[in-house]
C-alpha atoms as a printed R data frame, in Angstrom:
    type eleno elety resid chain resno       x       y      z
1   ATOM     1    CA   UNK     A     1  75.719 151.707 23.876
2   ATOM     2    CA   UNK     A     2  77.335 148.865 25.782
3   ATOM     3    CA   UNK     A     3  79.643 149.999 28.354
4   ATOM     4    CA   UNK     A     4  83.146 149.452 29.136
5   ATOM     5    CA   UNK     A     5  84.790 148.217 32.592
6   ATOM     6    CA   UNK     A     6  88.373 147.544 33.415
7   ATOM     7    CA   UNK     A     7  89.591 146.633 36.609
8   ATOM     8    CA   UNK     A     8  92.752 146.789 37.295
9   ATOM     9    CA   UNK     A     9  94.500 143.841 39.622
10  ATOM    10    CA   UNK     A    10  97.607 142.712 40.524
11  ATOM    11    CA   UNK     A    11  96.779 139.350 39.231
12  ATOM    12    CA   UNK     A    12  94.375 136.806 39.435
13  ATOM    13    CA   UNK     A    13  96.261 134.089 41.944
14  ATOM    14    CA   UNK     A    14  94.075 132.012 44.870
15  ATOM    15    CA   UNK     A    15  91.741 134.105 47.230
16  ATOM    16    CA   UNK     A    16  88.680 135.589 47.718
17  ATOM    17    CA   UNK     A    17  88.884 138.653 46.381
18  ATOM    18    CA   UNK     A    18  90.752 137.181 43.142
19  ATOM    19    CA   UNK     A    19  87.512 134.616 42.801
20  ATOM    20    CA   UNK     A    20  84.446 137.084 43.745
21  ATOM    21    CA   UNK     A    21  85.857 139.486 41.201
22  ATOM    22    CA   UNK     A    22  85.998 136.680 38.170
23  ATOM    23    CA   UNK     A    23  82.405 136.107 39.433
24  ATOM    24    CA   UNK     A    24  81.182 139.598 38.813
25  ATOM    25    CA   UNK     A    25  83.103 139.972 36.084
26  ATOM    26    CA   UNK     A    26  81.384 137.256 34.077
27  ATOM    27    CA   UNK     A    27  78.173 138.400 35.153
28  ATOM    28    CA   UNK     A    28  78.810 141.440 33.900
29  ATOM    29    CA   UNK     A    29  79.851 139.726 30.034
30  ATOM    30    CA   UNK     A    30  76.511 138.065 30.557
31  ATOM    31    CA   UNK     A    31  74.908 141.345 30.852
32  ATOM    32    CA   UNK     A    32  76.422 142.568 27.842
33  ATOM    33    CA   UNK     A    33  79.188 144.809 29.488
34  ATOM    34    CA   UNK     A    34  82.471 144.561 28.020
35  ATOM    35    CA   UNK     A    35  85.248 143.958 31.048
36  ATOM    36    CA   UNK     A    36  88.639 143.817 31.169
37  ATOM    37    CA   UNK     A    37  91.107 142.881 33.595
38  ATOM    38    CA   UNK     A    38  94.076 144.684 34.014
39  ATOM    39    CA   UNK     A    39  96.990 142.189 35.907
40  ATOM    40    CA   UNK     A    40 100.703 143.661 36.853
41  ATOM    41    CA   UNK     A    41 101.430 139.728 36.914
42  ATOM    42    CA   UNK     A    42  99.782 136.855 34.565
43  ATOM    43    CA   UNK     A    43  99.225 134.463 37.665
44  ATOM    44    CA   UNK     A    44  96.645 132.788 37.683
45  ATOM    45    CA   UNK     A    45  94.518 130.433 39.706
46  ATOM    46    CA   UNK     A    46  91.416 130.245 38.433
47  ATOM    47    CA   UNK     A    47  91.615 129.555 34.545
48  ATOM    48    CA   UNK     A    48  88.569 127.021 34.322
49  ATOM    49    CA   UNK     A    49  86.434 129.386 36.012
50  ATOM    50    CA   UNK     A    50  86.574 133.184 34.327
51  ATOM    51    CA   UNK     A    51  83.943 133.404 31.191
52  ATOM    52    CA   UNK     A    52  86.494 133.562 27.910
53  ATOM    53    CA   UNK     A    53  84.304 136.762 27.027
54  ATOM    54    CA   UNK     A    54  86.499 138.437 29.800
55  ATOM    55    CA   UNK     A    55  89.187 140.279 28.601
56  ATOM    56    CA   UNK     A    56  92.455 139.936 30.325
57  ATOM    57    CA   UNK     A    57  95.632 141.734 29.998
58  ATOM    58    CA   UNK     A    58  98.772 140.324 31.993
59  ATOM    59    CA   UNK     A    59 102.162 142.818 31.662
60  ATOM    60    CA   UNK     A    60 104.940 140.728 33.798
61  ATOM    61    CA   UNK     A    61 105.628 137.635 33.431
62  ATOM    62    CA   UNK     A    62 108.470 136.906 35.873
63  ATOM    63    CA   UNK     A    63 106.569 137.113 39.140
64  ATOM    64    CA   UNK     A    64 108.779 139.463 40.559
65  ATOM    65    CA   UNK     A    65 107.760 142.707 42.347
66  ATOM    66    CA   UNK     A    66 106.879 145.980 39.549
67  ATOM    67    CA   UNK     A    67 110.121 148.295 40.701
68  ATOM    68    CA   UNK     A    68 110.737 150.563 38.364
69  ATOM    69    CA   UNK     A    69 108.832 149.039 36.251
70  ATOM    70    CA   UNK     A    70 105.738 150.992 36.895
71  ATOM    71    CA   UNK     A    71 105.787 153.113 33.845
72  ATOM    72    CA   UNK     A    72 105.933 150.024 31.862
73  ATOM    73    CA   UNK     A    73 102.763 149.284 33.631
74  ATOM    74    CA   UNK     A    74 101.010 152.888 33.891
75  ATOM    75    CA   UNK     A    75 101.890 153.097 30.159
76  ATOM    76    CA   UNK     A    76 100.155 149.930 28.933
77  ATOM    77    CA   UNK     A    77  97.277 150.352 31.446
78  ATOM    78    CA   UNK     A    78  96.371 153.938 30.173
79  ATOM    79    CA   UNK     A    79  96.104 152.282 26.448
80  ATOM    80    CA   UNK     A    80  93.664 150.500 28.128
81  ATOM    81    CA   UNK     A    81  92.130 153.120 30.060
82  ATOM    82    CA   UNK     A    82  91.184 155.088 26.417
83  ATOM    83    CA   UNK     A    83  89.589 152.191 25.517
84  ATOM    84    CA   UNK     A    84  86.943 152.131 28.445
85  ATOM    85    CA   UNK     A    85  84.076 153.525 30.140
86  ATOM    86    CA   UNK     A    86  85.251 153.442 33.703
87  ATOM    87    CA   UNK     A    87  88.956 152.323 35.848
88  ATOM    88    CA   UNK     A    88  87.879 150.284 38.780
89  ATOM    89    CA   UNK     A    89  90.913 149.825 41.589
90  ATOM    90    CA   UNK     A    90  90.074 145.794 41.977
91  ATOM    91    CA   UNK     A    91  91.752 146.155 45.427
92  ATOM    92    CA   UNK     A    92  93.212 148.373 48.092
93  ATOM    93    CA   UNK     A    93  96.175 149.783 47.788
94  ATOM    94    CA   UNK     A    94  98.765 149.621 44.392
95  ATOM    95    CA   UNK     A    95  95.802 148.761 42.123
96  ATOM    96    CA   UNK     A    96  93.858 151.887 43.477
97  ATOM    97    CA   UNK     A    97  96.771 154.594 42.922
98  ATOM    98    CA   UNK     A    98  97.748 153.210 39.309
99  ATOM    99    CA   UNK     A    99  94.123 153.054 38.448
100 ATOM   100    CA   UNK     A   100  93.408 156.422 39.564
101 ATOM   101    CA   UNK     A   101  96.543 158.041 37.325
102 ATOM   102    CA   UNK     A   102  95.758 155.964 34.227
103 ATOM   103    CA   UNK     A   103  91.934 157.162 34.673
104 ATOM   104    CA   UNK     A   104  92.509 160.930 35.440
105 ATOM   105    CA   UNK     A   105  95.336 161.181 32.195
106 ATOM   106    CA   UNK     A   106  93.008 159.142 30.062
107 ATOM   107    CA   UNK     A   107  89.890 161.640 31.340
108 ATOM   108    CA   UNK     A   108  87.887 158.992 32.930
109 ATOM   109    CA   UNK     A   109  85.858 158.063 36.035
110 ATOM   110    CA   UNK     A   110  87.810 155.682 38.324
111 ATOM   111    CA   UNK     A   111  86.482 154.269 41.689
112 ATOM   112    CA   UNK     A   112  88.125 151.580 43.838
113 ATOM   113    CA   UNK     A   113  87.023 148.208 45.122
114 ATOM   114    CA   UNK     A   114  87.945 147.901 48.672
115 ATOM   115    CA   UNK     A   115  88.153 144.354 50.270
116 ATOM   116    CA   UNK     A   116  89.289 144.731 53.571
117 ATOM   117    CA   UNK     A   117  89.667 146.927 57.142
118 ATOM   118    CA   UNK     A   118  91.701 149.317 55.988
119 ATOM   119    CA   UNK     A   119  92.600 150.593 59.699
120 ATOM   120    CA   UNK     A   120  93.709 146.919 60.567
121 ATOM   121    CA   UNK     A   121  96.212 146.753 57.256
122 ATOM   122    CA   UNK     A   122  97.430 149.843 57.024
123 ATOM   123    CA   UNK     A   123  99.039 148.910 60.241
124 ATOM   124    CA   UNK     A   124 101.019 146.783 57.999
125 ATOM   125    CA   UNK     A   125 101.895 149.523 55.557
126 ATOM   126    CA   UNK     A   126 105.237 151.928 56.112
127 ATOM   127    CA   UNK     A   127 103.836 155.997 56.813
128 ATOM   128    CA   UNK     A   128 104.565 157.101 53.028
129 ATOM   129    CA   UNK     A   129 102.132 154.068 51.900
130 ATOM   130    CA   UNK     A   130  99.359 155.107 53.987
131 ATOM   131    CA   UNK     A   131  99.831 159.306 53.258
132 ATOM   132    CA   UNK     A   132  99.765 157.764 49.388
133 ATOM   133    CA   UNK     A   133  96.585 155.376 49.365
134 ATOM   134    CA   UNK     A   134  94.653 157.577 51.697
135 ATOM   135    CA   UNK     A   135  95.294 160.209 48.839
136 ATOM   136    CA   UNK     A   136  93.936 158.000 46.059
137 ATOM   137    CA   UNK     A   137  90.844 156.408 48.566
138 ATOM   138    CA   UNK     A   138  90.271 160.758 48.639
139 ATOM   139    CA   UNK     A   139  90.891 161.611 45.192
140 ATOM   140    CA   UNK     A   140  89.074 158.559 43.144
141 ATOM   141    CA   UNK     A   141  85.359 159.210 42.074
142 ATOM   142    CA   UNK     A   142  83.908 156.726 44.281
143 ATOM   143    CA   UNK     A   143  84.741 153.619 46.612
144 ATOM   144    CA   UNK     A   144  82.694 150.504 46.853
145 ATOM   145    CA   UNK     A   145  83.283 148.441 50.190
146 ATOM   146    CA   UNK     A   146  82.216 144.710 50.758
147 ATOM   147    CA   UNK     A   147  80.803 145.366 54.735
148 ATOM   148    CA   UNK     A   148  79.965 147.853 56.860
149 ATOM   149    CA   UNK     A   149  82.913 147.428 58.754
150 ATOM   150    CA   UNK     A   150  84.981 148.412 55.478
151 ATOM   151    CA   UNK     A   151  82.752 151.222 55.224
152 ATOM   152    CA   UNK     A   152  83.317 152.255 58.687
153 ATOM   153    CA   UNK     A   153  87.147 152.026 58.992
154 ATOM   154    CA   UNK     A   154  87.679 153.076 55.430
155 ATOM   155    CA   UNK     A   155  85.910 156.922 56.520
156 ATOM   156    CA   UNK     A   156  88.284 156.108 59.745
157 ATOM   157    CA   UNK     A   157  91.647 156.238 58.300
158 ATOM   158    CA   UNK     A   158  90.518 159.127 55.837
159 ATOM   159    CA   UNK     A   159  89.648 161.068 58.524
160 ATOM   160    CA   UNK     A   160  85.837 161.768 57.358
161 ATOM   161    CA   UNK     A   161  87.520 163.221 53.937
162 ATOM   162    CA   UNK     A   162  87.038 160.846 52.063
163 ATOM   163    CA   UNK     A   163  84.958 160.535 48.210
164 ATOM   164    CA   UNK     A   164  82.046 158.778 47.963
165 ATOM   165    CA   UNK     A   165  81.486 155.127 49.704
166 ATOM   166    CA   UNK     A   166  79.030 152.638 48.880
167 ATOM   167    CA   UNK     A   167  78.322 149.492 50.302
168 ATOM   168    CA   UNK     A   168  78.024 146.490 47.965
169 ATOM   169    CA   UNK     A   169  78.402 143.132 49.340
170 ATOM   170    CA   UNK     A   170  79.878 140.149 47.326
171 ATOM   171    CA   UNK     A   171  77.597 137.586 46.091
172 ATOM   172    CA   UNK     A   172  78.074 133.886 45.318
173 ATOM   173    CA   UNK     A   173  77.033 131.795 42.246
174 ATOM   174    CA   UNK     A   174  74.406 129.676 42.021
175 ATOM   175    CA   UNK     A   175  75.665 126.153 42.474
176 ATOM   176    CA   UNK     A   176  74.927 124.242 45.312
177 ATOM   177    CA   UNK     A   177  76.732 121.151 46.318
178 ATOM   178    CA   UNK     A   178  74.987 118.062 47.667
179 ATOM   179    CA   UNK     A   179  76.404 117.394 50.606
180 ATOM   180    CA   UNK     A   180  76.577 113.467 51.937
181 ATOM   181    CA   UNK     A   181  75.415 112.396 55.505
182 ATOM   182    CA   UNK     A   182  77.775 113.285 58.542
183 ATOM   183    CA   UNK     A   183  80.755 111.663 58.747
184 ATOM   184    CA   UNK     A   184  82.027 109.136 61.487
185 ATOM   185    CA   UNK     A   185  84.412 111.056 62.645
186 ATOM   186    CA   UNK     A   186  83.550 114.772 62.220
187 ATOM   187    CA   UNK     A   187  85.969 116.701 59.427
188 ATOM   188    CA   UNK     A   188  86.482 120.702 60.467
189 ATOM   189    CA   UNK     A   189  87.373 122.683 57.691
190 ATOM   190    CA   UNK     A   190  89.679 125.308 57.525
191 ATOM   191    CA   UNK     A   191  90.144 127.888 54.241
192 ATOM   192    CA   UNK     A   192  92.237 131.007 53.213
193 ATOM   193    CA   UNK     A   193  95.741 132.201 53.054
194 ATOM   194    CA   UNK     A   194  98.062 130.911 55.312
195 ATOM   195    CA   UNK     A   195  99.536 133.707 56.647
196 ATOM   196    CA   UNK     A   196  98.836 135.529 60.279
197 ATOM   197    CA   UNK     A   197  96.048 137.257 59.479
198 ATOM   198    CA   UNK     A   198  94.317 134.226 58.890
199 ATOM   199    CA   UNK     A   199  95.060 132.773 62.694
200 ATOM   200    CA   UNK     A   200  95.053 129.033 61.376
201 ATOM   201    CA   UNK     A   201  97.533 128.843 64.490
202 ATOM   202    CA   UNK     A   202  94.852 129.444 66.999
203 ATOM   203    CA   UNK     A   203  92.503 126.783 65.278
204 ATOM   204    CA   UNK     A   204  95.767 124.248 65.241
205 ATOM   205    CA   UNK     A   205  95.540 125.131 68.932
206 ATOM   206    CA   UNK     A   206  91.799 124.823 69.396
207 ATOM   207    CA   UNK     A   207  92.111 121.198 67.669
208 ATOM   208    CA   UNK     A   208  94.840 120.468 69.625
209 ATOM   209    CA   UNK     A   209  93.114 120.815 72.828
210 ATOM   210    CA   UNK     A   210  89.945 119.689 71.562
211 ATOM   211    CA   UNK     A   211  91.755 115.891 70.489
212 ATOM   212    CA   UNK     A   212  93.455 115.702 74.107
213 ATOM   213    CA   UNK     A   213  90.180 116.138 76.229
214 ATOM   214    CA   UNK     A   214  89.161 112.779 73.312
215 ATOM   215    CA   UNK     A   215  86.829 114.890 70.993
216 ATOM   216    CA   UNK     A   216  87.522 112.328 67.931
217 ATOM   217    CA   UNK     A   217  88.012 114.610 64.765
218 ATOM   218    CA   UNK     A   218  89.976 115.732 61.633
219 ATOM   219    CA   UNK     A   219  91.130 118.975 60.590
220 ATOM   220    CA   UNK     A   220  91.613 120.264 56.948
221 ATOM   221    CA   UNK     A   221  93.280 123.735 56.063
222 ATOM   222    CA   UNK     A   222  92.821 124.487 52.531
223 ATOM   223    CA   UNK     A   223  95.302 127.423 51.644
224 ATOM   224    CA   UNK     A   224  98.780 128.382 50.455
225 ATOM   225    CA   UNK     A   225 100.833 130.863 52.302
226 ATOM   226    CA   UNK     A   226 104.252 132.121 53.648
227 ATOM   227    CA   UNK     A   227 103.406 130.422 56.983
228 ATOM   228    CA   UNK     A   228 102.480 126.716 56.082
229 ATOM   229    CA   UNK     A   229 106.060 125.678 57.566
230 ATOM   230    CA   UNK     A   230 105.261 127.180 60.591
231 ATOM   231    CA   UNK     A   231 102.252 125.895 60.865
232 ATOM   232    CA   UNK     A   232 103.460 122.381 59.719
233 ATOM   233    CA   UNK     A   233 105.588 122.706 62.754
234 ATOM   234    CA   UNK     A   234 103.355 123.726 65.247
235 ATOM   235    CA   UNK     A   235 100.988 120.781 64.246
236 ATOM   236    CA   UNK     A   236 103.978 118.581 64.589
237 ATOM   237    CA   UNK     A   237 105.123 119.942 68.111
238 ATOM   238    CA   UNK     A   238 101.292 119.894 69.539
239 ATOM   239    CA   UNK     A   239 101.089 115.777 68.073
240 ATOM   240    CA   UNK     A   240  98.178 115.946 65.809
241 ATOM   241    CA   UNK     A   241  99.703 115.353 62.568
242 ATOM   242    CA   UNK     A   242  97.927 112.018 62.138
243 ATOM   243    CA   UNK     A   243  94.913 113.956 61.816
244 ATOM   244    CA   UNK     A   244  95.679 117.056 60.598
245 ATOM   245    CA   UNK     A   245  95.730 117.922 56.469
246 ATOM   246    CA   UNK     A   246  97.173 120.960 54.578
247 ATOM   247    CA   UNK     A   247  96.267 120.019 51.199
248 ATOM   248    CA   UNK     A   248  97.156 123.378 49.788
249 ATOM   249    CA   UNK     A   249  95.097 125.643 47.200
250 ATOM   250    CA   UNK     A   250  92.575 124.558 45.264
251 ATOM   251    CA   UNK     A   251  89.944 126.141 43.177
252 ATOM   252    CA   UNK     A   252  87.630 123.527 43.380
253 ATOM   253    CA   UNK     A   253  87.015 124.267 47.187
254 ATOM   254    CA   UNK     A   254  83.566 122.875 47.172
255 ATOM   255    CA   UNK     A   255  84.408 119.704 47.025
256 ATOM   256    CA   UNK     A   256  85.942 119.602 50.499
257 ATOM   257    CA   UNK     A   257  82.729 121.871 51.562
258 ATOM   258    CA   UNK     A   258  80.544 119.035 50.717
259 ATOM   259    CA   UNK     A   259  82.780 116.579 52.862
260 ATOM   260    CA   UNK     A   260  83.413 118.649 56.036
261 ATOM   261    CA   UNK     A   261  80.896 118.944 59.177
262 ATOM   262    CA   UNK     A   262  81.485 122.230 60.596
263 ATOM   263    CA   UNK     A   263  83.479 125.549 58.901
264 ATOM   264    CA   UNK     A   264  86.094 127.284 61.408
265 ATOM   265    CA   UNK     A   265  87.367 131.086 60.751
266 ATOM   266    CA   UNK     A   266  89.623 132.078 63.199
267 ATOM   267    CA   UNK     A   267  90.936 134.816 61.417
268 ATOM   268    CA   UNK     A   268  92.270 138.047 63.068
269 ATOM   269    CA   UNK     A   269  91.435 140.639 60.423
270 ATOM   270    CA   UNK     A   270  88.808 140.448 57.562
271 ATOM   271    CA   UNK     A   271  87.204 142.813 55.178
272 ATOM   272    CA   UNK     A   272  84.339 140.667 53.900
273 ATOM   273    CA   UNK     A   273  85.216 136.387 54.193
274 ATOM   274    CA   UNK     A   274  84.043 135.099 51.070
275 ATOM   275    CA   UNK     A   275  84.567 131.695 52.563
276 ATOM   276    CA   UNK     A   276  82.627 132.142 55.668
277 ATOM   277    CA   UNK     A   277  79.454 132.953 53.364
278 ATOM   278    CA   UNK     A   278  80.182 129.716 50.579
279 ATOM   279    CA   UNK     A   279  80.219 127.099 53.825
280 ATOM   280    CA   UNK     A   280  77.043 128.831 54.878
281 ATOM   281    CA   UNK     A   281  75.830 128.291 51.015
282 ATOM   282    CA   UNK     A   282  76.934 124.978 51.279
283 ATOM   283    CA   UNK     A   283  75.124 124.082 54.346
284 ATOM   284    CA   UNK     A   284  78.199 124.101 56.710
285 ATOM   285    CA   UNK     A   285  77.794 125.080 60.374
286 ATOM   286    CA   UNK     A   286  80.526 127.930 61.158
287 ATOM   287    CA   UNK     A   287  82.159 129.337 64.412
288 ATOM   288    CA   UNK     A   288  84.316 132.399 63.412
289 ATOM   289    CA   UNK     A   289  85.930 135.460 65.385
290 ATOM   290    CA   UNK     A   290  84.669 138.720 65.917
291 ATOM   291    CA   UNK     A   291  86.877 140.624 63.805
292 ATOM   292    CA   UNK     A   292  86.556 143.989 63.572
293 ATOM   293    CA   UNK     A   293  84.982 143.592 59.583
294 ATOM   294    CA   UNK     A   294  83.437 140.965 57.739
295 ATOM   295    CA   UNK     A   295  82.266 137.517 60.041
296 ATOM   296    CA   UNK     A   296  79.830 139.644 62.900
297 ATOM   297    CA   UNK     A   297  77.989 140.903 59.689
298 ATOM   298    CA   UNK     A   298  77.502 137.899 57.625
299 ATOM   299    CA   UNK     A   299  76.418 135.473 60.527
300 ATOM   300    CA   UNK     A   300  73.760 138.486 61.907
301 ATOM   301    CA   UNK     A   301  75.941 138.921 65.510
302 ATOM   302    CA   UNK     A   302  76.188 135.126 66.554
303 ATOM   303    CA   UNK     A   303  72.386 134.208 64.758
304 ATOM   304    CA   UNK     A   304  73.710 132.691 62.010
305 ATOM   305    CA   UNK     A   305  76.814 130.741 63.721
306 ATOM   306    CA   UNK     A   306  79.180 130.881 66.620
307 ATOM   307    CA   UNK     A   307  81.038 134.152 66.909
308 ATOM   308    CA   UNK     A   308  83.999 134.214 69.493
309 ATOM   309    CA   UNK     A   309  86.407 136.733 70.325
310 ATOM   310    CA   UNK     A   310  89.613 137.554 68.718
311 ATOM   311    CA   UNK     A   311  92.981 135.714 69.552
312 ATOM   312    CA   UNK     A   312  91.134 133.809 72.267
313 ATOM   313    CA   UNK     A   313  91.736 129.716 72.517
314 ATOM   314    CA   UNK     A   314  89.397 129.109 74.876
315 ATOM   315    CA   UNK     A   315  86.658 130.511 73.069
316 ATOM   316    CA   UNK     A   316  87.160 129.168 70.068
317 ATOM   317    CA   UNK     A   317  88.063 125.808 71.818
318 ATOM   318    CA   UNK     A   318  84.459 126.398 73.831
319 ATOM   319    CA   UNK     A   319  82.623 126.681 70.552
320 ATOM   320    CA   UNK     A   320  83.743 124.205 68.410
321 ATOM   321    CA   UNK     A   321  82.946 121.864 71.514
322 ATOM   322    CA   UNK     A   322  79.731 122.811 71.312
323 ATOM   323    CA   UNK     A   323  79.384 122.430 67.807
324 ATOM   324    CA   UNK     A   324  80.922 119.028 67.410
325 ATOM   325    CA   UNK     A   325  78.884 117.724 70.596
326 ATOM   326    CA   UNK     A   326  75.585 118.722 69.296
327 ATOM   327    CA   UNK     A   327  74.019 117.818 65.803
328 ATOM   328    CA   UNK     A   328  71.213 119.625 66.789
329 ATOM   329    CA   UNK     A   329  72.977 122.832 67.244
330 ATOM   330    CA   UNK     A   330  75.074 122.400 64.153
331 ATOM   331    CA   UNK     A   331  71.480 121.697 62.204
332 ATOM   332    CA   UNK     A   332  70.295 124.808 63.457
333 ATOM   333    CA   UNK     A   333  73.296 126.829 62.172
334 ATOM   334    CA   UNK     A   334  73.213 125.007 59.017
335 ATOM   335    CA   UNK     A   335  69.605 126.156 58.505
336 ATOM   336    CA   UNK     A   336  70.024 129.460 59.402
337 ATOM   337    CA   UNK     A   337  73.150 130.097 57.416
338 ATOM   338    CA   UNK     A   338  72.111 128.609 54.273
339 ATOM   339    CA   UNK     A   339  69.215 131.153 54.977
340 ATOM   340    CA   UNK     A   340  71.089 134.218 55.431
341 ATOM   341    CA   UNK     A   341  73.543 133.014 52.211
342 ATOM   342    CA   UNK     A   342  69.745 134.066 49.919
343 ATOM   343    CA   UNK     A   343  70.930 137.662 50.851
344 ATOM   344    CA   UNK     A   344  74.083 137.366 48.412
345 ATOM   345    CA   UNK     A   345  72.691 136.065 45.541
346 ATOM   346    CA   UNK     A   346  73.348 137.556 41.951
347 ATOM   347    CA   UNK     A   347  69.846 138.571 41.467
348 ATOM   348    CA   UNK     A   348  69.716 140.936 44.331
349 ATOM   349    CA   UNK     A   349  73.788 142.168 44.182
350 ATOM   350    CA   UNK     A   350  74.324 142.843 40.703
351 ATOM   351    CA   UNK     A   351  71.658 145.670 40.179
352 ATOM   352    CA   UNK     A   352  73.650 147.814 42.134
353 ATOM   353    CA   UNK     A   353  76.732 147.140 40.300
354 ATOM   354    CA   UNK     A   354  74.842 148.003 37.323
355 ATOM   355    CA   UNK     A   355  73.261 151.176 39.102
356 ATOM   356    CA   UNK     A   356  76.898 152.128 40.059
357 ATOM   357    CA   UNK     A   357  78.185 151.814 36.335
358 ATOM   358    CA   UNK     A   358  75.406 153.266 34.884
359 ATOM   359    CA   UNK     A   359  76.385 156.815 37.448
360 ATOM   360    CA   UNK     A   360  79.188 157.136 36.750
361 ATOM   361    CA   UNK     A   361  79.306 156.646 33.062
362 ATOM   362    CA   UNK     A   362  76.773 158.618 32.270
């Protein structure tokens, strides 16, 4: 009998965890599962990319936040919850606790899909909003995290009472873009939200310094966010606006991995950077921080590509030095990283997915 999935989302807009879950899902339709995706909101930022096999059901239409409006929600997502073989919680958080009600009045298996440190954002969440997603990480059937890092700090702020974990890394699709000879003047690439998080500021920084000691180069920060005027401004005050672009979002991000020389993540926080592991695909040098989740694992502990510490300039300034001083060294990285990206391929994620469904719907 061919099984059933629905996730359940807030909506499909720009970012990693919006694009690795079309991915899966259209594996899945190619492996005859039926999936669904449940949206609050019908944004949406990847339309040319999710298989039209892939069911999707969008409730609000206004973009504005769910209010009191969540029975409206909880009642159309437990029609759909009948209709299927398991819930899955396609984040952290809101999408967790409604999937877990519509599965347990509905009578079915539920587990959530966990994308980041969870002890590094629920710093960010008010005391009731941790006591309530703590519940539902406790009370769903299972939770599948993208590192070991989510794993760790997921059994962290559950205090060791917590329902079953499983690691299951994301995996990338099979294209691979040619990528041109180096360019004249070196292009560092920049990708993700723009928000805090992210720390695009220390990188504008890093740059900054980097053009004033004469290190010829251009920056590009692919991303929407809440903080692009702020970072507008701080490219204006440091003088580097002839050489600094903010294109915005775009879904077709591997076009600019194709044209960039080296990948910069300076982020603060991270559950698993989907980013950090397409420039490796792509054959992209990287330097990223340490962050508690996510980078350390994907580049092997500094093997794979520079690691530096968190919230530190110099570091960061040190490395991408290094990098943009020595084609041998970015070669090296290159190599190795498009090496280590064989690890997160479809062929060897997927089976567990479908070992995972195939538990807990039996």
């Amino acid at each position: 009998m061919v099984k059933q999935l629905l996730f359940v989302m807030p909506n499909l807009a720009g970012g990693g965890a919006e694009r690795g879950l079309i991915l899966l899902c259209n594996a899945l339709v190619k492996r005859d599962y039926r999936v669904t995706i449940f949206c609050f909101h019908d944004k949406m930022a990847y339309p040319g990319l999710l298989d039209p096999q892939v069911k999707v059901v969008a409730i609000l239409s206004d973009g504005k936040p769910v209010g009191f409006r969540i029975i409206r929600v909880l009642r159309a997502l437990l029609r759909e919850a009948r209709q299927n073989d398991l819930v899955i919680g396609g984040l952290e958080g809101w999408p967790t606790v409604v999937a877990l009600v519509a599965a347990r009045l509905a009578n079915k298996p539920v587990i959530s899909w966990i994308h980041c440190d969870v002890i590094q954002y629920s710093r960010h969440w008010s005391s009731l909003l941790c006591v309530l997603f703590r519940w539902s990480f406790r009370w769903v059937d299972g939770n599948v995290c993208l590192s070991q890092g989510g794993v760790d700090s997921l059994k962290s702020f559950c205090r060791n009472k917590v329902s079953t974990i499983q690691l299951i890394y994301s995996f990338l699709e099979d294209a691979i873009v040619d990528r041109r000879a180096s360019n004249e003047v070196p292009i560092i690439l920049g990708c993700g939200r723009l928000i805090d998080s992210k720390g695009f500021d220390l990188l504008i920084r890093a740059y900054a310094r980097l053009r004033s000691e004469g290190i010829n180069s251009r920056l590009v920060l692919m991303g929407e966010g809440l903080d692009r005027a702020k970072l507008a401004a701080l490219v204006s005050n440091l003088g580097v606006e002839d050489s600094v672009s903010m294109p915005g979002f775009d879904a077709e991000i591997d076009k600019y991995y194709s044209h960039a020389d080296l990948f910069v993540h300076p982020s603060r926080m991270e559950g698993f950077p989907r980013v950090v592991l397409e420039a490796m695909r792509q054959g992209l040098p990287v330097v990223a921080t340490d962050c508690p989740s996510g980078p350390g694992e994907l580049l092997e502990g500094g093997y794979c590509g520079e690691l530096v510490s968190c919230d530190d300039v110099e570091a960061l300034v040190s490395a991408m030095r290094n990098m943009l001083l020595h084609p041998t060294l970015r070669r090296m990285y290159a190599d190795r990283g498009r090496r280590r990206s064989e690890d997160f391929t479809p062929e060897k994620i997927l089976p567990e997915w479908e070992a995972l469904v195939k538990y807990y719907c039996n």
